[in-house]
Structures are given as structure tokens and as C-alpha cells.
Short mmCIF file of C-alpha atoms in Angstrom, two decimals:
data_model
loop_
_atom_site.label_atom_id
_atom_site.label_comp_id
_atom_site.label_asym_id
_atom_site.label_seq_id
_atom_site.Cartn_x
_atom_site.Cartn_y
_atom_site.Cartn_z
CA UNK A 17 16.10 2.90 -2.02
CA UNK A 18 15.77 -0.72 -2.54
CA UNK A 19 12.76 -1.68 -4.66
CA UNK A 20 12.11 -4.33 -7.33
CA UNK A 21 12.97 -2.85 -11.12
CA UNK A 22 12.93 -6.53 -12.19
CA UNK A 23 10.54 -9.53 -11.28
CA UNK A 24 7.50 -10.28 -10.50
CA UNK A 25 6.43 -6.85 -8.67
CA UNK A 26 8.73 -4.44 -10.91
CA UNK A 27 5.61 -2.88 -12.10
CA UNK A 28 5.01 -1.62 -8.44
CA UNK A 29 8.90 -0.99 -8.07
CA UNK A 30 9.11 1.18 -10.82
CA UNK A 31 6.03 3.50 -9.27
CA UNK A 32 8.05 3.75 -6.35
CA UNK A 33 10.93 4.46 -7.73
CA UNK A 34 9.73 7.22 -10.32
CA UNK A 35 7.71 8.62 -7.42
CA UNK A 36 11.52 8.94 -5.47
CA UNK A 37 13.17 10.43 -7.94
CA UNK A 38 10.70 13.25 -8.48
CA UNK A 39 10.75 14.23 -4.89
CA UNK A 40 14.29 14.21 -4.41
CA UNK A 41 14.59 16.59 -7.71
CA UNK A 42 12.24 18.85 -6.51
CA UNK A 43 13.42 19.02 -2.67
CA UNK A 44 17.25 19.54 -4.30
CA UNK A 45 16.12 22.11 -6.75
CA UNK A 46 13.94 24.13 -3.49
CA UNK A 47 17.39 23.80 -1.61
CA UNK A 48 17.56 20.32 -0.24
CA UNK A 49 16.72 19.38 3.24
CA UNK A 50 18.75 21.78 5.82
CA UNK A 51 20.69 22.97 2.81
CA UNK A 52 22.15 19.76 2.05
CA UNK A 53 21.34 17.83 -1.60
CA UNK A 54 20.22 14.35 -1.12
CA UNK A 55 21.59 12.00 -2.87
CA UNK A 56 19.90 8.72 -3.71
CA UNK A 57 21.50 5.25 -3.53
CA UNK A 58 19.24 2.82 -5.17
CA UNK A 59 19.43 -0.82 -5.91
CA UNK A 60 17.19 -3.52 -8.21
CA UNK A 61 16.16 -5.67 -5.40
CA UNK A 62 14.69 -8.08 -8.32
CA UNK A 63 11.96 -9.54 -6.60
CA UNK A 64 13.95 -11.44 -4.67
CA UNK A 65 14.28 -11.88 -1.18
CA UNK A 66 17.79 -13.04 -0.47
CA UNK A 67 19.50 -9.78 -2.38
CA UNK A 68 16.38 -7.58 -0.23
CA UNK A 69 18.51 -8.86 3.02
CA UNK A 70 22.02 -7.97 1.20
CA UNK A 71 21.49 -4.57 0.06
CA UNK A 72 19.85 -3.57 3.17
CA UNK A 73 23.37 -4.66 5.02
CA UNK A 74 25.59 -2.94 2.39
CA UNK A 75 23.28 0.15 3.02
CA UNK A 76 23.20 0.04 6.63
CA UNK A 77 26.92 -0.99 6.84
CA UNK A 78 28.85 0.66 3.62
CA UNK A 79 26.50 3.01 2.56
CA UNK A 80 26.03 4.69 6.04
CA UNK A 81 22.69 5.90 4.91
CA UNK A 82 20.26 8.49 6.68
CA UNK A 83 17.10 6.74 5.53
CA UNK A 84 15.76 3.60 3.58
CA UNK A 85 13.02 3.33 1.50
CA UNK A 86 12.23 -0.29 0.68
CA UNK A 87 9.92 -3.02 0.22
CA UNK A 88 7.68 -4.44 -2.17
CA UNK A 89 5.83 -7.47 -1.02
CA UNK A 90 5.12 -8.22 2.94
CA UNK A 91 7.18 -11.05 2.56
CA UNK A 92 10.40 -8.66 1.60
CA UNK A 93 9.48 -5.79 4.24
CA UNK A 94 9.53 -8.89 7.08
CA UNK A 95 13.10 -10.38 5.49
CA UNK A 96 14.56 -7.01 6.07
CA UNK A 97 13.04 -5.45 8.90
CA UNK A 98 14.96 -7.12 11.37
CA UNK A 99 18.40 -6.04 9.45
CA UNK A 100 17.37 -2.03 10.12
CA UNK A 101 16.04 -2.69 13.77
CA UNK A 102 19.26 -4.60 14.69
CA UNK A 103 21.22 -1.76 12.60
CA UNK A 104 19.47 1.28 14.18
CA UNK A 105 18.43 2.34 10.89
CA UNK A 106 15.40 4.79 9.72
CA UNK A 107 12.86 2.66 7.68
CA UNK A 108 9.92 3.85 5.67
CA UNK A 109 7.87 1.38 4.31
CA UNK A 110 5.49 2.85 1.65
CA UNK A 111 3.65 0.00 0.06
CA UNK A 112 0.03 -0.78 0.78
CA UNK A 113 0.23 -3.82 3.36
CA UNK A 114 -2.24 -5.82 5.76
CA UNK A 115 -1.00 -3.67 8.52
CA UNK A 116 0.12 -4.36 12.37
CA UNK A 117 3.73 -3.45 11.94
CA UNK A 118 4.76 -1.92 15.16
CA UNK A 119 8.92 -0.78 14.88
CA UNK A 120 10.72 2.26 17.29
CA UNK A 121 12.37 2.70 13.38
CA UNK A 122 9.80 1.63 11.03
CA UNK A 123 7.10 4.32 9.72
CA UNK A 124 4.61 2.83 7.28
CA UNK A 125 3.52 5.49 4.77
CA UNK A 126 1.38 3.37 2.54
CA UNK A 127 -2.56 2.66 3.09
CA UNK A 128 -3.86 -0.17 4.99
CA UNK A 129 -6.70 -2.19 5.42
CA UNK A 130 -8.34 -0.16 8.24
CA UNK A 131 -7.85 2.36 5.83
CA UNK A 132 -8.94 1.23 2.24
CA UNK A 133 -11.23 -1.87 2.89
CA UNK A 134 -13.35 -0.72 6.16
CA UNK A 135 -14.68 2.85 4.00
CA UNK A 136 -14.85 0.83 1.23
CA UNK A 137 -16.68 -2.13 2.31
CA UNK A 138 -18.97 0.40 4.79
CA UNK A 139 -19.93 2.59 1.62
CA UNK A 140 -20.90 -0.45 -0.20
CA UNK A 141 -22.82 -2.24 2.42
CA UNK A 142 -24.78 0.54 3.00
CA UNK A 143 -25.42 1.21 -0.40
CA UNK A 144 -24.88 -0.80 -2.78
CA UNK A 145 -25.38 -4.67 -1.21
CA UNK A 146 -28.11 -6.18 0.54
CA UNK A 147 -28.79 -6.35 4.21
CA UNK A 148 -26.81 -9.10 5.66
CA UNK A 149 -24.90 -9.58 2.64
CA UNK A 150 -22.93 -12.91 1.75
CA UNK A 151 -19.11 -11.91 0.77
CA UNK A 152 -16.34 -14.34 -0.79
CA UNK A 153 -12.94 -13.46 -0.30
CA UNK A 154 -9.67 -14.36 -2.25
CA UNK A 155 -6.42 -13.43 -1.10
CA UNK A 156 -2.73 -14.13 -2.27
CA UNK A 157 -1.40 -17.11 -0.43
CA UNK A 158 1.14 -15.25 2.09
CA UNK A 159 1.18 -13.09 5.25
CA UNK A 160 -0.23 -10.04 3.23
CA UNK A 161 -3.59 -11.79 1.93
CA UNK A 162 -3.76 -14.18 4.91
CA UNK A 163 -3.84 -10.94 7.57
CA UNK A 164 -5.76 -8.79 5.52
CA UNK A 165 -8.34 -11.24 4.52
CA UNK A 166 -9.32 -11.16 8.35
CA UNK A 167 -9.73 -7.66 8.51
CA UNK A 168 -11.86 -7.68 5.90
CA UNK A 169 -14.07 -10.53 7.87
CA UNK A 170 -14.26 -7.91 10.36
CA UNK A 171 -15.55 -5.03 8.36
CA UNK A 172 -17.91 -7.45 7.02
CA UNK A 173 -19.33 -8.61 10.73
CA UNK A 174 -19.44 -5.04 11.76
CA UNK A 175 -21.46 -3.81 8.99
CA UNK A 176 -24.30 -7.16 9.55
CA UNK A 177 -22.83 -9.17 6.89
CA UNK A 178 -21.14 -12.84 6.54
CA UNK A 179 -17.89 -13.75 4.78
CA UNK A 180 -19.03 -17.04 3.95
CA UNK A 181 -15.64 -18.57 1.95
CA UNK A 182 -11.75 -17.17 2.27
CA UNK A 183 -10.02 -18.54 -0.73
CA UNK A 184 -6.23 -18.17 -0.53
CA UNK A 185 -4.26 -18.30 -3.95
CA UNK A 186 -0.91 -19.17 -4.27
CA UNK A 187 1.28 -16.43 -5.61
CA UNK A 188 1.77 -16.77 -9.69
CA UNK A 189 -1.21 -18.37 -10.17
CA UNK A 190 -2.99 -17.27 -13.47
CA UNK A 191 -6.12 -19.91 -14.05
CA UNK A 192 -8.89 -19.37 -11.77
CA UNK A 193 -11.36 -21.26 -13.57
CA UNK A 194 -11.96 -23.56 -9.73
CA UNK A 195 -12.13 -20.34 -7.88
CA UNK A 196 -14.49 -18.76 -9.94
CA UNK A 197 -16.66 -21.98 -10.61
CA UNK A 198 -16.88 -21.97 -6.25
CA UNK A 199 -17.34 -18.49 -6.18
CA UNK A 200 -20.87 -18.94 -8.67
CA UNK A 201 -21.68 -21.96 -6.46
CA UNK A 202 -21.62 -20.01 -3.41
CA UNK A 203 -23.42 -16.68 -4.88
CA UNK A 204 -22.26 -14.42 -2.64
CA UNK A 205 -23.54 -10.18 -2.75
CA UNK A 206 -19.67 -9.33 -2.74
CA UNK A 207 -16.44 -10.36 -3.44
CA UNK A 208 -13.73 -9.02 -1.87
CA UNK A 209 -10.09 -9.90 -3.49
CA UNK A 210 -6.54 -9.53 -2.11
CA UNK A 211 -5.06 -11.07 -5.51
CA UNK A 212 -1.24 -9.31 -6.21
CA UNK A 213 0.83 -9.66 -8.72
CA UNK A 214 0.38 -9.89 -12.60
CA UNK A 215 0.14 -13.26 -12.73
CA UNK A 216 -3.24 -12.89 -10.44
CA UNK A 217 -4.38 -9.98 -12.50
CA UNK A 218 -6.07 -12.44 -14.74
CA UNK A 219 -8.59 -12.89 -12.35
CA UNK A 220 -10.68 -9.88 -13.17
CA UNK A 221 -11.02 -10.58 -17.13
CA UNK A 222 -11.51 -14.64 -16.53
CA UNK A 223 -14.21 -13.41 -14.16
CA UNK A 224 -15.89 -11.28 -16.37
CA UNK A 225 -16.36 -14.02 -18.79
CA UNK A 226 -17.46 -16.78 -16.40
CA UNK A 227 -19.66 -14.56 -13.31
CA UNK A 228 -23.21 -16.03 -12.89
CA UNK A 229 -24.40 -11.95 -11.80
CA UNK A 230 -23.07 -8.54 -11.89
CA UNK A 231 -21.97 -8.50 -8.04
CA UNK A 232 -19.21 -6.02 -6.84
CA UNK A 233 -15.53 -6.46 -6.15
CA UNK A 234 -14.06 -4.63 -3.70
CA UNK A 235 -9.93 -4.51 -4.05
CA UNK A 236 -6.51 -3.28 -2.65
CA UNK A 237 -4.30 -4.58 -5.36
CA UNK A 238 -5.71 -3.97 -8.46
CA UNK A 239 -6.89 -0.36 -10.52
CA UNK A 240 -5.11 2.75 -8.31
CA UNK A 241 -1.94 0.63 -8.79
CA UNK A 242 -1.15 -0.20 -12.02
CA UNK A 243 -4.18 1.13 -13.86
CA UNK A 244 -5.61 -2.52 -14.86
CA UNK A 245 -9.02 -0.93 -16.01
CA UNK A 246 -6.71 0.69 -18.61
CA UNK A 247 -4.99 -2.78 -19.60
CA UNK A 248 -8.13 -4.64 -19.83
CA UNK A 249 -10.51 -4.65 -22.76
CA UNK A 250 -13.71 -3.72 -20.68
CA UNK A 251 -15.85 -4.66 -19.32
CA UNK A 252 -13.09 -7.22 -17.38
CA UNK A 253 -13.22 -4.88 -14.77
CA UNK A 254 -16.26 -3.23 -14.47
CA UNK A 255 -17.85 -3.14 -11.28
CA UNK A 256 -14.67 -3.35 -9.12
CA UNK A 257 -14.51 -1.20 -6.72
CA UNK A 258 -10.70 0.70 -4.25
CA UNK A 259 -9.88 2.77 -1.76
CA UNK A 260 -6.77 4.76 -2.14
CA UNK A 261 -5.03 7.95 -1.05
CA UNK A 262 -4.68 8.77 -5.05
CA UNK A 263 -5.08 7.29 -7.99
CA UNK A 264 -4.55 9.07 -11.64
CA UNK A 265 -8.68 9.54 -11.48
CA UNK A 266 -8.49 11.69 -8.37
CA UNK A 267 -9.48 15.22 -9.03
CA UNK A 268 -7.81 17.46 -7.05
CA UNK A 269 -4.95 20.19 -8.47
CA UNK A 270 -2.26 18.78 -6.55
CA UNK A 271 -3.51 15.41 -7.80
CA UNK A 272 -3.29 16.16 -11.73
CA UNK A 273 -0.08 18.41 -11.80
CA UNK A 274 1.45 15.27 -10.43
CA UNK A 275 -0.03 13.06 -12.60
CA UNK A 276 1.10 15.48 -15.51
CA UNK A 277 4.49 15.88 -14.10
CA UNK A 278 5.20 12.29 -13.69
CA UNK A 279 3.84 11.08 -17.08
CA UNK A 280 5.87 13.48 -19.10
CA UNK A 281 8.88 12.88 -17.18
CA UNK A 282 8.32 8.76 -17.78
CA UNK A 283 6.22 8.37 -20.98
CA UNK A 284 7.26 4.64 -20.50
CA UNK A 285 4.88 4.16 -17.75
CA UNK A 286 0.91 4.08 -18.79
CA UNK A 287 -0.44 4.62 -15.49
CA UNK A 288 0.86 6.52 -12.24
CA UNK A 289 -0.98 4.47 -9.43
CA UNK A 290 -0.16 5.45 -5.55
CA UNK A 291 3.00 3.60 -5.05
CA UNK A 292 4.49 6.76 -6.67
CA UNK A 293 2.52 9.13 -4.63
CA UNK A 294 3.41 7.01 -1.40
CA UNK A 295 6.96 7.31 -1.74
CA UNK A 296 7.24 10.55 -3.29
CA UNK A 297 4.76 11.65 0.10
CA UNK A 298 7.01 9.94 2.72
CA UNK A 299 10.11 11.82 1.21
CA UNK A 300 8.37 15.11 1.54
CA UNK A 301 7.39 13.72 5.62
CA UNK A 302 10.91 12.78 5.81
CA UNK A 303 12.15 15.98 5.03
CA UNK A 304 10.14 17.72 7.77
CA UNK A 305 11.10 16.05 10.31
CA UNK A 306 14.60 16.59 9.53
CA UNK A 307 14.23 20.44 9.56
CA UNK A 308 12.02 20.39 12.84
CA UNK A 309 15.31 18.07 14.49
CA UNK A 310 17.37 20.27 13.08
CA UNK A 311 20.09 17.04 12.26
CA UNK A 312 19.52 13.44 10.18
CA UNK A 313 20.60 11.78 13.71
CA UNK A 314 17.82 8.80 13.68
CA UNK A 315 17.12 9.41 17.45
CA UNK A 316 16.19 13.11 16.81
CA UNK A 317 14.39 12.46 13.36
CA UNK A 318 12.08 9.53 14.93
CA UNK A 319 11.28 12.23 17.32
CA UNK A 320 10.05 14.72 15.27
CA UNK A 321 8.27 12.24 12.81
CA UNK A 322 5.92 11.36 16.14
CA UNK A 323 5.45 14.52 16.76
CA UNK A 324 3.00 14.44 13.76
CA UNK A 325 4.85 16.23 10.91
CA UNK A 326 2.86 16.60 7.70
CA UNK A 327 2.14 17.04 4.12
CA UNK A 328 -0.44 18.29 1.92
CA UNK A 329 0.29 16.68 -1.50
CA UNK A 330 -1.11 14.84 -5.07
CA UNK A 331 -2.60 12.59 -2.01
CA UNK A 332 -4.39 14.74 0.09
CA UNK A 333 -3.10 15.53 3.77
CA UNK A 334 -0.60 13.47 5.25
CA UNK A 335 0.01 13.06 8.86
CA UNK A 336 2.45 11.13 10.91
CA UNK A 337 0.38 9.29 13.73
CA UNK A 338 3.06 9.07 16.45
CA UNK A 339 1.52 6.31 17.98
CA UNK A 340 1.72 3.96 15.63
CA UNK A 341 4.12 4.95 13.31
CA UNK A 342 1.48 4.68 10.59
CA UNK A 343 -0.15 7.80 8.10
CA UNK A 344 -3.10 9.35 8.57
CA UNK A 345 -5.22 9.90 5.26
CA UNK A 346 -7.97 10.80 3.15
CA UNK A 347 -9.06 7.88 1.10
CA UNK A 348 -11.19 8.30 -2.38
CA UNK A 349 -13.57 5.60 -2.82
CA UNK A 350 -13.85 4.83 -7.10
CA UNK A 351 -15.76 2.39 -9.01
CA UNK A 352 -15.17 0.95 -12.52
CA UNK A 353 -17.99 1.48 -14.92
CA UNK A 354 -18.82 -0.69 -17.50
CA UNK A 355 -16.65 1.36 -20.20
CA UNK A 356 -13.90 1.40 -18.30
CA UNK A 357 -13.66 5.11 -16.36
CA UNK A 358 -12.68 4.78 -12.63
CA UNK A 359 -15.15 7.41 -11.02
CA UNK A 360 -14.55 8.77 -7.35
CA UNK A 361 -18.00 7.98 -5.86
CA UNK A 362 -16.55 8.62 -2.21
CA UNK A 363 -14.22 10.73 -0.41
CA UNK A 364 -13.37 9.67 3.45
CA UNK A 365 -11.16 12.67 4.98
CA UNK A 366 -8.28 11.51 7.63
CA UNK A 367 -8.73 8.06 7.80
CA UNK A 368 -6.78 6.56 10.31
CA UNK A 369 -5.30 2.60 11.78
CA UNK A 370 -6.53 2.48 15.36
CA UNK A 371 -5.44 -1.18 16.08
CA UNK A 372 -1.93 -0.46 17.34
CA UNK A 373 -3.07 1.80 19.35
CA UNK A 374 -5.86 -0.21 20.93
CA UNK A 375 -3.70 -3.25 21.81
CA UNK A 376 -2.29 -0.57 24.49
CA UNK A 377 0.79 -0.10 21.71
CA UNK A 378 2.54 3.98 21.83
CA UNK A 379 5.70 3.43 19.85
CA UNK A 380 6.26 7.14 20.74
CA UNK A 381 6.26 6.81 24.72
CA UNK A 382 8.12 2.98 24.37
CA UNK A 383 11.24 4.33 22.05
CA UNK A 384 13.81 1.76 22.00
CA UNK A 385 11.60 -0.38 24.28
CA UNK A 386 9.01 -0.83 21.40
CA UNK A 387 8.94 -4.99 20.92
CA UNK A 388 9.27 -4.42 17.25
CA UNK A 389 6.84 -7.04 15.79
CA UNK A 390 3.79 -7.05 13.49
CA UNK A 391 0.10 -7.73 15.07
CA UNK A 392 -2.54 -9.52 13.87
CA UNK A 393 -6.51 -9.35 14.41
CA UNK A 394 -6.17 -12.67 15.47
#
């Protein structure tokens, strides 16, 4: 595992990692995978893109491992992607990205915008905005807010609307006393916002205390994360609306005895957001596959992951789509009321990517053949 403890996105490393460790204790104490223990090489990637590219050659090289989870930021998954192609290497990438990634031996376990912002942005345009509404956008200034800001253009045109402003921000930036001063000049009906990081956090309370009307945010980064509705003094983020896979407000058993489990194993960490549920779900996927190949041999184990192994966990079903190398899952759609509770309002069951696949894309029929690159909408 190579995830950021330190830096700027440690509070998303640390999910991940937590989420890790649970799932290999729990696979070890049921017997392992095949009836061998795993054992789990991890390294603080610190935020940092340079020592992202040098552990992932000591793993692939010294280490000799079977798999590698890794990846924060888009940004770190692109710096190191190349590294486990060229290497032959199993990847699973379980962060929520813009999508388009398209790798013979990279499986993206982690939601996506096709998956959180189109049932998101469909529930709300039917029933919450206006017809035709006006929505703003602001994204983080790299390839993650810059691609996902144009799928959520799309889910805007398809459901009548108009995005009429795409604000990008660049990364660390905490005063958004501009954005928010264009953003009440424009008056949009919705704001959509693809802000990451703490730094960008800020955002939310700033905006509480400057908005000219109550309008709705709709978000990726923000709540089912970290748990910012819980950090905030409301009502900073009231009226914000995400689309996750899980979240510590999600209902179901599997759901809460996670939730339990993981907060009194790491009273340290406030909130359990789906970065632990992500990872601890693609171990869990991993270890399927490795019992239908019967070996770890990466050939065999790609195999059986596009077959369409699954898992029924704290998340819901989870299903490898062969196709695209991408999950296949239900999505809970909460709000933010004004004191503060994050309410499911919304669930949307097996929610799938199709884009891959309709660019004429089958990662399972090319194999080694697959071009191994990331698409865009444009």
C-alpha cells in the first residue's frame, strides 16, 4: 500500500489505510486468501509525487508484490501508473476520481462521476431546482477537477439545464472571497464544486457567510469523506448535497458494524468516510478473484476480476465490470440540513460508468493489447 499518512491529503490516506488494515485482519483471521496470510507492505507516500514513483519501483522490483493499492490525488495515480503497466503489476486504485482510466492492470474501485454527480445532479434537477436551471461550477485546478467539471456540464445539458461559469481553483487555495463574490453575481440555481483538499474546505463556511440565497451544492469531495458537516459549526454546510457508496450516515447493518468496528479500533479518527470502505471493499474483490484463479499469478487474477467477482459489504454490492475495469455500485444520495445531520434522501441501486465502454473500449477482450490511457468527455 502506498498512500499519503503525511501532507496535504493524509486525511484521505489515513481512511485508506485504516480501511486496509481491517480487511487484511479479518481475511487472515477467516484463513487468509487460499490459506495463505497476507502480509501488508505499506509506505507514507507524503503527498508527494516523486517518492509515489519510488516506492512503486521498490514494490514492483524489491518487494515482488502480488497487488498494489495506491493513490491519492489523480495527479499521483497518473505519476505511477505507467511504473505498474511497464512492470506488469496488479493495480487497484480506490479513490474517487474524474474517471476514464482504461489499464489491462488497473481496476478502479472508487466512485466516479457517472456515478456520484449524474444521480445526484438528476435527483436534484428534478426536484429540487428549477426548470432549466443555471449551475456554477468550481473545481480544483488539475486533471481531477478539470475532467470532472465536464461531466458535470453534461449531466447538467442532459437534464435541460446550463452550466453557465467553470471556475477552476488552484490547489491550496483557502480565500474564496472573488469566487464567491462571482458566484452571487452570476446567481446561479446550483453550484456544483470539485474543491479537494483542506485548504479548499474553507469554501463551504466562507460561503455560508457571504451567499446572496440558500441554493444547493452538489459535491464529490467534501461530507462522505472526511465528515466536514461534523468539523464545521453549522450551518457552513447546510444545504450541500453527495453521492457515495457509504458514508458513516448510511443505514444499513453492514454499514454501522463497520462504522462501529472501525471507530473503536481508531478513536483517533472522527469520521470514517468511504475511502476506508473503498479500500477495505477492493481487498475483499481482490481476494475473490484469487480463490476463483486458484493462484496470485496477475494474468490469472485479471481474469477472474473481469469475470465480475463481487462483494456485498458496509457499501452495498460490489461488482467488477469486466469491461472497464471499473465497480459497479449503489450510490446513497444525502443532504446536509441546517443543524448539521447528513440525511440519505436517495438510494440509486447498481450504478454503473458506461463511457469506456461506449468509446468501443473491452479491456477484457483487448488483454495486453488494451492502450492503457485515461479518456476524456472531450
Amino acid at each position: 500500500m502506498l498512500t499519503d499518512l503525511t501532507g496535504d491529503f493524509s486525511s484521505y490516506g489515513i481512511q485508506a489505510a485504516i480501511g486496509t488494515k481491517l480487511a487484511v485482519k479479518e481475511i487472515n483471521a477467516a484463513g487468509g486468501i487460499n490459506g495463505k496470510q497476507i502480509e501488508l507492505i505499506q509506505y507514507d507516500t507524503q503527498t508527494d509525487n516523486t517518492i509515489y514513483q519510488e516506492m512503486a519501483r521498490k514494490v514492483c522490483l524489491e518487494d515482488k508484490v502480488d497487488l498494489v493499492l495506491a493513490g491519492i490525488s489523480s495527479a499521483s495515480r497518473e505519476a505511477i501508473r505507467p511504473i505498474f503497466e511497464e512492470n506488469e503489476t496488479l493495480y487497484f486504485y480506490n479513490q474517487e476520481y474524474e474517471g476514464g482510466v482504461a489499464s489491462h492492470y488497473v481496476f478502479c474501485c472508487g466512485p466516479i462521476p457517472e456515478m456520484q454527480i449524474d444521480p445526484t445532479v438528476d435527483h436534484l434537477m428534478k426536484n429540487v431546482c428549477p426548470a432549466g436551471a443555471k449551475v456554477y461550477i468550481i473545481a480544483a485546478d488539475y486533471n481531477f477537477g478539470q475532467i470532472s467539471s465536464q461531466w458535470a456540464k453534461k449531466a447538467v445539458e442532459r437534464n435541460g439545464g446550463s452550466v453557465i461559469k467553470t471556475e477552476f481553483i488552484p490547489l491550496g487555495v483557502s480565500q474564496f472571497s472573488s469566487t464567491i463574490a462571482n458566484i452571487n453575481a452570476a446567481k446561479p440555481d446550483m453550484i456544483i464544486s470539485f474543491c479537494t483538499g483542506a485548504a479548499h474546505m474553507s469554501f463551504y463556511e466562507q460561503w455560508s457567510n457571504s451567499k446572496f440565497a440558500d441554493i444547493p451544492i452538489v459535491t464529490t469531495c467534501a461530507l462522505a469523506i472526511n465528515g466536514e458537516h461534523k468539523l464545521f459549526a453549522p450551518p457552513a454546510m447546510a444545504n450541500v448535497y453527495v453521492g457515495a457508496p457509504y458514508y458513516e450516515e448510511v443505514a444499513t447493518p453492514a454499514a454501522k458494524k463497520f462504522t462501529a468496528t472501525l471507530k473503536a479500533e481508531n478513536p483517533s479518527v472522527k469520521y470514517i468516510g468511504w475511502d476506508a470502505e473503498t479500500t477495505y471493499t477492493s481487498l475483499y474483490l481482490y481476494k475473490a478473484a484469487v480463490e476463483k484463479a486458484g493462484t496470485t499469478e496477475v494474468e490469472a487474477v485479471i481474469a477472474a476480476l473481469e469475470s465480475g467477482v463481487s462483494f456485498d459489504g458496509p457499501g452495498g454490492m460490489a461488482v467488477i465490470n469486466g469491461k472497464d475495469h471499473h465497480t459497479i455500485r449503489d450510490i446513497a444520495v444525502g443532504k446536509v440540513e441546517k443543524d448539521h445531520t447528513l440525511k440519505v434522501i436517495a438510494t440509486f441501486k447498481g450504478v454503473k460508468s458506461s463511457f469506456i465502454e461506449s468509446l468501443g473500449v473491452d479491456l477484457a477482450k483487448e488483454g495486453k493489447k488494451a492502450a492503457n490511457m485515461q479518456y476524456t468527455p472531450e
